[in-house]
Coordinates of C-alpha atoms and ligand atoms in Angstrom, one line a residue:
X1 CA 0.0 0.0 0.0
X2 CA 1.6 2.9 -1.1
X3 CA -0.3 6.0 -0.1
X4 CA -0.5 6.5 3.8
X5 CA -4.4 5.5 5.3
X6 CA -3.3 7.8 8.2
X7 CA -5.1 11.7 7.4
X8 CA -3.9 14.8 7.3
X9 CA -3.5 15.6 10.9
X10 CA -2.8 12.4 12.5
X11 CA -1.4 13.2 15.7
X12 CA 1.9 11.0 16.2
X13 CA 3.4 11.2 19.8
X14 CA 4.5 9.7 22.8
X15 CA 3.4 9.1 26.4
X16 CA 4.4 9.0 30.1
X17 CA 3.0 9.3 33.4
X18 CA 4.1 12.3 35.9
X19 CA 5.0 9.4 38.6
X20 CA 6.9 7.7 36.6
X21 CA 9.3 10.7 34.6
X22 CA 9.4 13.1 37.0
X23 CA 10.9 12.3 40.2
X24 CA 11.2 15.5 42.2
X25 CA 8.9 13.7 44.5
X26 CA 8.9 16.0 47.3
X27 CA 10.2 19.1 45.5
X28 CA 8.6 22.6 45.6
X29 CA 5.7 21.8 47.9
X30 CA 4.5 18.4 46.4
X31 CA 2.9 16.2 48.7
X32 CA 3.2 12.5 48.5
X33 CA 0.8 10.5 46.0
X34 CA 0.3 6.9 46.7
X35 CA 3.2 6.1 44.4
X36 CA 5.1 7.4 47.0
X37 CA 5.0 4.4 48.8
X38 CA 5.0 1.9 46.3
X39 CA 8.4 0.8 45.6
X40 CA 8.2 -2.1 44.0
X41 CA 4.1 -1.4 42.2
X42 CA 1.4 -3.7 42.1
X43 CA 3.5 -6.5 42.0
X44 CA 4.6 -5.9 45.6
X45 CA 3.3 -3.9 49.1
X46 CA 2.7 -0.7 49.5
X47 CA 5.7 1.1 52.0
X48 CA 4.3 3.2 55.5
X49 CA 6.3 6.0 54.3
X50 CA 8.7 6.8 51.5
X51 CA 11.7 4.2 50.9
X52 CA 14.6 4.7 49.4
X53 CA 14.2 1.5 47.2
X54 CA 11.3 3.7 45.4
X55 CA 12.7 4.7 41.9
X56 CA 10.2 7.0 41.2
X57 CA 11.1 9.4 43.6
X58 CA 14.1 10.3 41.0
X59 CA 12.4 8.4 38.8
X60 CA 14.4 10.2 35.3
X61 CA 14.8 13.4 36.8
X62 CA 12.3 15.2 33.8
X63 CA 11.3 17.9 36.4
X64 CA 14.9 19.5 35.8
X65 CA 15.3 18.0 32.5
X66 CA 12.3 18.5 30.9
X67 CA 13.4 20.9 28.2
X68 CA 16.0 18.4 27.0
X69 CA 13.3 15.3 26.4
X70 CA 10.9 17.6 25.1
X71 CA 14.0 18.5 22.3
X72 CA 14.1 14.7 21.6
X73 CA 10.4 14.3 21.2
X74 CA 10.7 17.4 19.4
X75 CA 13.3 16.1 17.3
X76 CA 11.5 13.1 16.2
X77 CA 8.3 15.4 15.0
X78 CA 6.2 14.7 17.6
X79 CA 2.8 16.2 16.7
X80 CA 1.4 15.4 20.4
X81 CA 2.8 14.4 24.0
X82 CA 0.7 12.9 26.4
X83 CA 1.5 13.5 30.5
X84 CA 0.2 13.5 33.7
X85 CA -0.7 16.3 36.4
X86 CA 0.6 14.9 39.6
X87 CA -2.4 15.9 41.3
X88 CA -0.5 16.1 44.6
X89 CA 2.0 19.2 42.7
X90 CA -1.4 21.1 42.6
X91 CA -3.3 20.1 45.6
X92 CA -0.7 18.1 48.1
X93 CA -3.0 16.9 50.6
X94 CA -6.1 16.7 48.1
X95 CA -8.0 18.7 50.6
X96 CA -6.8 22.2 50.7
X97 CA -9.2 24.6 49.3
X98 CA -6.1 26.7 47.2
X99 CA -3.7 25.2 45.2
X100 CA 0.2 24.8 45.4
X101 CA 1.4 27.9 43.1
X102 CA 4.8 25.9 42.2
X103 CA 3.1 23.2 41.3
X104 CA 1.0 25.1 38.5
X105 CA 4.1 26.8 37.8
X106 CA 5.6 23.7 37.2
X107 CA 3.4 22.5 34.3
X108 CA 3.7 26.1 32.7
X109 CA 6.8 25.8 31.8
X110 CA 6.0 21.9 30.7
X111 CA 3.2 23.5 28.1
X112 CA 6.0 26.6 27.3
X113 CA 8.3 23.7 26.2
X114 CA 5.7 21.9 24.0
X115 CA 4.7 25.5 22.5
X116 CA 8.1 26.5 21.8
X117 CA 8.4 23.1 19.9
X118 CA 4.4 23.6 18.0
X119 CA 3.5 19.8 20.1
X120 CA 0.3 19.3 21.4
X121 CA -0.1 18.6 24.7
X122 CA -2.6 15.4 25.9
X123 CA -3.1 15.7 29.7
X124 CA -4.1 13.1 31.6
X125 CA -5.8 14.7 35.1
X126 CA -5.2 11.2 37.2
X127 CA -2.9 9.2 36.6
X128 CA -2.8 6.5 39.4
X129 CA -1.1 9.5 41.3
X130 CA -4.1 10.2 43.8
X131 CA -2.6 12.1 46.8
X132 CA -1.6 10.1 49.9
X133 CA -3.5 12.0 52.3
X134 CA -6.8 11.1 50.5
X135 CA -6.5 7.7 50.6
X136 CA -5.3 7.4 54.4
X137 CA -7.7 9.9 55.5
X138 CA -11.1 9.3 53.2
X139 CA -10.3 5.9 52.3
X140 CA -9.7 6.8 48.8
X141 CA -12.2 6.8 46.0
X142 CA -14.6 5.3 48.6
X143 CA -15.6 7.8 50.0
X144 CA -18.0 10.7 48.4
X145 CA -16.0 13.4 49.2
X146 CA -13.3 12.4 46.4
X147 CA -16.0 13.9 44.1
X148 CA -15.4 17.1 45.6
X149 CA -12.0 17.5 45.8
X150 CA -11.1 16.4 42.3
X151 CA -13.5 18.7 40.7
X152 CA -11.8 21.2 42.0
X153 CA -8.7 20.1 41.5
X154 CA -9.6 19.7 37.6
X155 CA -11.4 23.2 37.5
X156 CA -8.3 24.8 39.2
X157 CA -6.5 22.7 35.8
X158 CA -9.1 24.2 33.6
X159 CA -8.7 27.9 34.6
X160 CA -5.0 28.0 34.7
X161 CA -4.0 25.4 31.3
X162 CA -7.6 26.0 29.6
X163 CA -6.4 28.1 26.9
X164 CA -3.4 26.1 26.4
X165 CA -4.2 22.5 26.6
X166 CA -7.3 21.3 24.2
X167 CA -7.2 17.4 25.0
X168 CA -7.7 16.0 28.6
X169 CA -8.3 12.7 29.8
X170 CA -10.1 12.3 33.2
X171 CA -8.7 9.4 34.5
X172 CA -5.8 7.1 33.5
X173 CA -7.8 3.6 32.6
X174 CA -10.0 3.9 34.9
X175 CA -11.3 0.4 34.3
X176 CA -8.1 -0.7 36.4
X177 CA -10.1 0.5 40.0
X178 CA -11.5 -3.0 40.8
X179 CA -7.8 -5.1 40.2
X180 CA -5.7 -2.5 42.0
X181 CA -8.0 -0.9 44.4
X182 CA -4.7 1.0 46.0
X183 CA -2.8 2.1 42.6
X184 CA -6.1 3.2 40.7
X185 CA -8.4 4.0 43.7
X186 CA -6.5 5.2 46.9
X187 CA -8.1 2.7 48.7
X188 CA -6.1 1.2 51.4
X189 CA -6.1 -3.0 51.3
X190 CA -6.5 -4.7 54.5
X191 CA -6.1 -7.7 55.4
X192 CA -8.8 -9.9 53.2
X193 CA -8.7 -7.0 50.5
X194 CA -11.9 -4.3 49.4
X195 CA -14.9 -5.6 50.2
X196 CA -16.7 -5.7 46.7
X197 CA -19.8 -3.3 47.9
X198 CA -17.1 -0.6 48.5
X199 CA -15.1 -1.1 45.3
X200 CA -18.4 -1.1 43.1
X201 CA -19.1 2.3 45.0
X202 CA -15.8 3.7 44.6
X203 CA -16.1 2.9 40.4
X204 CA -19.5 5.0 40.6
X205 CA -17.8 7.9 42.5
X206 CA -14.9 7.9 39.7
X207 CA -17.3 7.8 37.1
X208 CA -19.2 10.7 38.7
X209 CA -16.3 12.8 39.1
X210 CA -15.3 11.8 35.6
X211 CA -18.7 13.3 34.1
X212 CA -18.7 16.0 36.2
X213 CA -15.3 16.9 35.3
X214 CA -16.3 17.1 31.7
X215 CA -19.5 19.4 32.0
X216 CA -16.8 21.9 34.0
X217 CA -14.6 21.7 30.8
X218 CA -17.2 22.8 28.9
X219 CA -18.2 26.1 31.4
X220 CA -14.7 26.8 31.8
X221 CA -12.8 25.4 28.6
X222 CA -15.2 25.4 25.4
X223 CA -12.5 24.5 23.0
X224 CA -11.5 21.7 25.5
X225 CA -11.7 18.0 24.0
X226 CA -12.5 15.7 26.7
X227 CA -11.8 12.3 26.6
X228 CA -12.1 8.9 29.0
X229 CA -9.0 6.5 29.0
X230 CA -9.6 3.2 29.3
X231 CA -7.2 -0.1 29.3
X232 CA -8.0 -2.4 26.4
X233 CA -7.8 -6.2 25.9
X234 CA -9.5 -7.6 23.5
X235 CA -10.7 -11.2 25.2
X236 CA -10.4 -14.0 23.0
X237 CA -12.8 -17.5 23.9
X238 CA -10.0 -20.3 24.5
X239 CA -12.1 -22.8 22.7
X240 CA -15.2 -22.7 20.2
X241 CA -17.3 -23.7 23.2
X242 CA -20.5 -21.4 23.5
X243 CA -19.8 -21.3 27.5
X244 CA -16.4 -20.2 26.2
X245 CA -18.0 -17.3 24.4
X246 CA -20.1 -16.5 27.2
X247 CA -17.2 -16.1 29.2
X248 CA -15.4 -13.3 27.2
X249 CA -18.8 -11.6 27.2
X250 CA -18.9 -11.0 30.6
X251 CA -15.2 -10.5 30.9
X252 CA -15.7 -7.8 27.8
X253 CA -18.7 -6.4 30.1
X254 CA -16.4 -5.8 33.0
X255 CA -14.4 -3.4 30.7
X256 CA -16.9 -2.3 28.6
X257 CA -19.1 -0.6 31.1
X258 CA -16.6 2.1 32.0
X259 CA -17.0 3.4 28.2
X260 CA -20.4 2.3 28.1
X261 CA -21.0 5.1 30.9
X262 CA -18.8 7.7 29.5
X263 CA -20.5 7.8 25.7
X264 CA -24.2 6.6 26.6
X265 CA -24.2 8.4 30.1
X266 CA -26.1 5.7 32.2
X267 CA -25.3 2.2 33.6
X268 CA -26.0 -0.4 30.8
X269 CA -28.3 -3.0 31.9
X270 CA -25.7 -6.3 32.2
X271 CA -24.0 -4.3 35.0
X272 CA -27.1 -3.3 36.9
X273 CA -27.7 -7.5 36.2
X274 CA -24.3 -7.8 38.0
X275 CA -25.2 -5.7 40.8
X276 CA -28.1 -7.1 41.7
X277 CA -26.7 -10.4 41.7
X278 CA -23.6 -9.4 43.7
X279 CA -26.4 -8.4 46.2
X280 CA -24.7 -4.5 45.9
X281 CA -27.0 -1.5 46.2
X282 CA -25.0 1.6 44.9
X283 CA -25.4 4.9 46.4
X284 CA -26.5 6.7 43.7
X285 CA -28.5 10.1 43.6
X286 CA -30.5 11.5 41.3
X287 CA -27.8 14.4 40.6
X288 CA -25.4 11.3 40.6
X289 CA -27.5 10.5 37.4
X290 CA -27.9 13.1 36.0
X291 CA -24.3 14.1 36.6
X292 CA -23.3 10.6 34.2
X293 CA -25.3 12.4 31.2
X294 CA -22.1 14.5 30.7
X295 CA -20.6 11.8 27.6
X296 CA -17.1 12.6 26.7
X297 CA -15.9 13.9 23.4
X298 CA -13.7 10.8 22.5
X299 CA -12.3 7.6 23.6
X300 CA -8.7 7.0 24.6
X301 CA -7.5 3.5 25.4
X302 CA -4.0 1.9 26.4
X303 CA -3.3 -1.3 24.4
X304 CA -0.7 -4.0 25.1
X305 CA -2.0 -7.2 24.3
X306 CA -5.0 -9.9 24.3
X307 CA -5.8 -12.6 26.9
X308 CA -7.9 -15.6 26.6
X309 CA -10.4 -16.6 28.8
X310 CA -13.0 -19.9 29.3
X311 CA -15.7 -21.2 31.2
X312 CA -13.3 -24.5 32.5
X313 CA -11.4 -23.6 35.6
X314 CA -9.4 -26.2 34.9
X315 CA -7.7 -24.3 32.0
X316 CA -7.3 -21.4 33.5
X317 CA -3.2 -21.2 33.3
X318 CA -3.8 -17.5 34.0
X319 CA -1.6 -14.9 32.2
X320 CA 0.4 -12.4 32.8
X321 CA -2.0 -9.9 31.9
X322 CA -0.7 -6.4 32.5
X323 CA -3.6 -5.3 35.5
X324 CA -6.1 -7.4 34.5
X325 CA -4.7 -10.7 33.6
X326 CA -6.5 -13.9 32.1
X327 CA -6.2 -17.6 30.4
X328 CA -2.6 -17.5 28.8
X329 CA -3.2 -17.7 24.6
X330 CA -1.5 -20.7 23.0
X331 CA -1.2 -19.1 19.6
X332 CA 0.9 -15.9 20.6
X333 CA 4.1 -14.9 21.8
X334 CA 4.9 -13.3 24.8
X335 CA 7.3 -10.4 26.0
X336 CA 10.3 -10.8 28.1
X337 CA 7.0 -10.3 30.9
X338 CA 4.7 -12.3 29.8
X339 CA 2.3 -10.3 28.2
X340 CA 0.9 -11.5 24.8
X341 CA 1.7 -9.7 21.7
X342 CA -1.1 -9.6 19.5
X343 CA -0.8 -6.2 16.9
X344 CA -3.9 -7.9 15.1
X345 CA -5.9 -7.2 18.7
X346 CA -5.9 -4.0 18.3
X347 CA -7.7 -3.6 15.1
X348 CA -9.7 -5.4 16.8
X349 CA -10.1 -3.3 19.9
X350 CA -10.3 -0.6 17.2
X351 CA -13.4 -1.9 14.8
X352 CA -15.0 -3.1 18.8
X353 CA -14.9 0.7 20.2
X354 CA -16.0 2.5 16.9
X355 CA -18.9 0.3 16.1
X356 CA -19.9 0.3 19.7
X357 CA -19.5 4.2 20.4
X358 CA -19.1 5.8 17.4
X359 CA -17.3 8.7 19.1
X360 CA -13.3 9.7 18.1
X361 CA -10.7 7.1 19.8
X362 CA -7.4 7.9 20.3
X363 CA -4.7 5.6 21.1
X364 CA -2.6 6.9 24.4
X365 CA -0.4 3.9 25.1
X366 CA 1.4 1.0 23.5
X367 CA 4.6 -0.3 23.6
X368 CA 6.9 -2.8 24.2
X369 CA 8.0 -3.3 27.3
X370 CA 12.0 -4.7 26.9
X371 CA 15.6 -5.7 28.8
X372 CA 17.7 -3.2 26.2
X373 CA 21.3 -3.7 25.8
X374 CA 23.2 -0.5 25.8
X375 CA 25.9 -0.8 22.8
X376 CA 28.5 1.7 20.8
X377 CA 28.2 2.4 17.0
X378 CA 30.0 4.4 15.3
X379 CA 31.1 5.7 18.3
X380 CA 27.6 6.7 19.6
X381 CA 26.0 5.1 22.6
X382 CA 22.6 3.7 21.5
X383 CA 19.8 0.5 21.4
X384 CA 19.8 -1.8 18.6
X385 CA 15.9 -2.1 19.4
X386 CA 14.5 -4.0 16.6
X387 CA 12.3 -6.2 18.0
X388 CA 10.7 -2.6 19.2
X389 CA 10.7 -1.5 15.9
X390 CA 8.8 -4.6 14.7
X391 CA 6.6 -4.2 17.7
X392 CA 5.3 -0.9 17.0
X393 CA 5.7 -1.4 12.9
X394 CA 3.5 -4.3 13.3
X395 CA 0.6 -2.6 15.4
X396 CA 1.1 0.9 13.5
X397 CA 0.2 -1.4 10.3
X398 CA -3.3 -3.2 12.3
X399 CA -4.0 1.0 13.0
X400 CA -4.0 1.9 9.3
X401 CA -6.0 -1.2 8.6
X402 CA -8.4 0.1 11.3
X403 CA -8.7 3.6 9.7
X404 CA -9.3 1.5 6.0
X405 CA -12.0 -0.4 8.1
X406 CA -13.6 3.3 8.8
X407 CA -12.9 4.0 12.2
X408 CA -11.7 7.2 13.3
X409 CA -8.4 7.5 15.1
X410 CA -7.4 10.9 15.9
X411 CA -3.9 9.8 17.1
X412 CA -1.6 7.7 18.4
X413 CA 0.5 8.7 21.4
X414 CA 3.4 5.4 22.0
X415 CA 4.3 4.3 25.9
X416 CA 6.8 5.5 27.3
X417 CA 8.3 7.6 24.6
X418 CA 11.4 7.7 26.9
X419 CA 12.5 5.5 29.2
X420 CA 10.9 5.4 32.7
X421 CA 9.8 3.9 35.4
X422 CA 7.3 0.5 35.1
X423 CA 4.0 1.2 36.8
X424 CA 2.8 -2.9 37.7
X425 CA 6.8 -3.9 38.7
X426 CA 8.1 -0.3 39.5
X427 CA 11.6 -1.1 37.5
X428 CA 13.8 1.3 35.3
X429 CA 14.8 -2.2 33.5
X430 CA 11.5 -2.2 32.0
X431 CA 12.2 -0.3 28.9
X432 CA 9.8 1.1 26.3
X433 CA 11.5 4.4 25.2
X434 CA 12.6 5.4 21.6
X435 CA 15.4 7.5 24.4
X436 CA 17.6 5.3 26.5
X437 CA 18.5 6.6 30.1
X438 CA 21.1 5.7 31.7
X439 CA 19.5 4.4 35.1
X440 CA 19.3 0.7 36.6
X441 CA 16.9 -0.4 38.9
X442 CA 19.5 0.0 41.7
X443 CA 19.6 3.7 41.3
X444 CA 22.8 3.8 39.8
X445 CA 23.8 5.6 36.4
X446 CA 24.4 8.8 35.4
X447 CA 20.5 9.4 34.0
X448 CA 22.2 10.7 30.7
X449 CA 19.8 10.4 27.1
X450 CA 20.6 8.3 24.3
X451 CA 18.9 8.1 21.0
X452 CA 17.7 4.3 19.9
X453 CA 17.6 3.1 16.5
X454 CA 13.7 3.1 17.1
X455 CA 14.4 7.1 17.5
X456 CA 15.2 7.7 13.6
X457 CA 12.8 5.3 12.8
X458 CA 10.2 6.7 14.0
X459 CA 11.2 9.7 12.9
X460 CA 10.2 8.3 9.3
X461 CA 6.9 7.0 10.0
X462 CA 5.9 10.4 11.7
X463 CA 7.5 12.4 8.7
X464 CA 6.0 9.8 6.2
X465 CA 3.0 10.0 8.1
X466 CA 3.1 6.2 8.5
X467 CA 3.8 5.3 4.4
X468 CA 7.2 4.1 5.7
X469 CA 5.7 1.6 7.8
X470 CA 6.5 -2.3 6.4
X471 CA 3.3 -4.2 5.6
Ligands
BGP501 C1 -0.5 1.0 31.9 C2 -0.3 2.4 32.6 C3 1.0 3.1 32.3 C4 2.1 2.2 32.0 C5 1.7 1.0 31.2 C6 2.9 0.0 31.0 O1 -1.3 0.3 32.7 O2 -1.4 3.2 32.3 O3 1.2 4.0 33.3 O4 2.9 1.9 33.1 O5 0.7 0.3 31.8 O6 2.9 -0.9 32.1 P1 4.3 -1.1 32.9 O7 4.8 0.2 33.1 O8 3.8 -1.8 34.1 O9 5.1 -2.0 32.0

């Protein structure tokens, strides 16, 4: 295929998440988030306080060397960059009625960067970075008052970035809340975990806020775009068995209603079916209601890979799905961490969100997750990252077939354009950047930049506008 199926205005980029670039944990008034005290992330406990075993409290050091990485993305014609607001630089308790003044600052000159450079920015408003203090005080997203406090902290993000930012997400994947209750929700685990009553009611008061958030874009931000973010995996049935298919159609459901809220602004009737026979009664008011009619503007979705599942316990070999795991998939590979590549998924996940929602999607993470082998050529330091290359060539390729099959993408922002910090493991080594860093997940290394051979490359498909890509 010779002439590009991306449009005019395809917005190429990259993404990362404030917790895991910045560092500067507890720099110029910033209170502690719950990342704070995850050192090693979901895949082990949360800290009491801050360790110094936590990466991500240097993380890559962007908050001094933002300028520099916003050159590289810069450099490589990035149309659009996706971050995160650490809502605990703006509001460092949650609570406070008036926000931290540095922290705004902070994210000015971030946006004076991307100007200078003529890159859009994408801002997520939470990114599994809800302040400490709200989860150890409120009990997180369970309790009401969250509703509160976010809204103003995304109105105090409206009136200060408004006129500078047009695309926000609310929350980052927000279908994540019930599989890591502490990362997604700020709710503190005890012993026996969340009971389910409280998790279900902690998913209606993110989804509140969420909607809510969005009608305050629109009084205080008209141009604003505003978008949901949800983690895709497209479920495949293990076997041809019709329990089989039953099974990926509630597992679909599980994911599906977080979108199914966002674009049709009301629970769907297979959740309220789960609810009742959970034996949970939401707390839900009228203006809770009519709050949800506030439907976003477009869809954003992370994509990594596809899972299996099936009705037989005994087959369940359970993956290593990336939050959400599920019944390992004989027919794919796997990454050095186990979870399934599958580029065809997500021209899947594509044709499944446009025929269902008919609203704009955009595509805010994917990427390959890989041990790289710093190496000298031609006397440059740099990443021979091919399989990388042929990880994102490959799903680039299933995105253009998408956009053939009629759906409209309005972008396409990779993970971890640079190197950072893993959100499930918490590890450096865990490297999806077209920009090497020079950190180990000891802390050592001298946090130094160095371009990949996936940096030129996709330098060409952005400047080809995805014609260079290998079908
Ligand atoms: C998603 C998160 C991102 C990012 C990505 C890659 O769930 O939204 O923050 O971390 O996963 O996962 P990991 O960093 O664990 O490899």
């Amino acid at each position: 295929m010779t002439t590009t199926p991306f449009p005019d205005g395809f917005l190429w980029g990259g993404a990362t998440a404030a917790n895991q670039i910045e560092g500067a944990y507890d720099v110029d008034g910033k209170g502690l988030s719950v990342q704070d005290v995850m050192p090693k992330g979901i895949s082990g406990p949360r800290s009491a306080q801050p360790t110094p075993d936590n990466l991500k409290h240097v993380a890559i050091d962007h908050y001094h060397r933002y300028a520099e990485d916003i050159a590289l993305f810069a450099e490589m014609g990035f149309g659009v960059y996706r971050f995160s607001i650490a809502w605990s630089r703006i509001f460092p308790k949650g609570d406070e009625t008036e926000p931290n003044e540095a922290g705004l600052a902070f994210y000015d000159r971030i946006l004076d960067e991307l100007e200078k450079h003529g890159i859009e920015p994408l801002v997520t408003i939470s990114h599994y970075e809800t302040p400490l203090h709200l989860a150890e005080q409120y009990g997180g997203w369970t309790n009401r008052a969250l509703i509160g406090f976010y809204e103003r902290y995304a109105r105090t993000l409206f009136e200060r970035f408004g006129s500078r930012v047009t695309y926000w997400l609310t929350f980052n994947e927000i279908n994540s809340l019930l599989h890591a209750p502490f990362m997604s929700g700020g709710i503190p685990i005890p012993e026996g975990g969340v009971p389910e009553q409280q998790l279900y009611q902690a998913m209606h008061h993110e989804l509140v806020a969420s909607a809510r958030a969005t009608r305050i874009a629109r009084e205080v931000a008209p141009a604003a775009k505003v978008g949901c973010m949800v983690l895709s995996m497209p479920v495949y049935p293990l076997t041809p068995s019709p329990d089989d298919a039953l099974a990926v159609m509630d597992a679909d459901h599980g994911n599906l209603v977080y979108g199914d809220v966002h674009t049709r602004g009301a629970y769907p009737g297979y959740f309220l079916r789960t609810l009742r026979e959970k034996g949970i009664e939401l707390d839900i008011t009228d203006e809770d209601r009519d709050d949800l009619t506030n439907t976003v503007d477009f869809v954003s979705f992370s994509y990594y890979m596809s899972i299996a599942e099936t009705a037989d316990p005994s087959k369940r070999v359970t993956g290593e799905g990336n939050i959400m795991g599920g019944v390992s998939n004989p027919t794919l590979e796997a990454s050095e961490w186990g979870w399934q590549i599958d580029p065809v998924g997500l021209r899947l996940v594509l044709n499944q969100f446009w025929d269902r929602w008919q609203k704009p999607l955009f595509i805010v993470e994917n990427g390959l997750g890989a041990r790289d082998q710093l190496v000298e050529v031609d006397g440059e330091k740099t990443v021979v990252d091919d399989y990388r290359i042929a990880y994102l060539n490959d799903h680039l390729v299933q995105v253009g077939e998408a956009i053939e099959d009629g759906v409209d993408v309005l972008g396409y922002t990779s993970w971890g354009c640079i190197d950072i910090v893993s959100a499930s493991t918490a590890q450096l080594s865990k490297r999806y950047g077209f920009i090497y860093v020079d950190r180990n997940d000891d802390g050592t290394g001298t946090l130094e930049r160095y371009r990949k051979k996936s940096f030129g490359w996709y330098a060409d498909v952005i400047r080809s506008n995805g014609a260079s890509l290998t079908r």
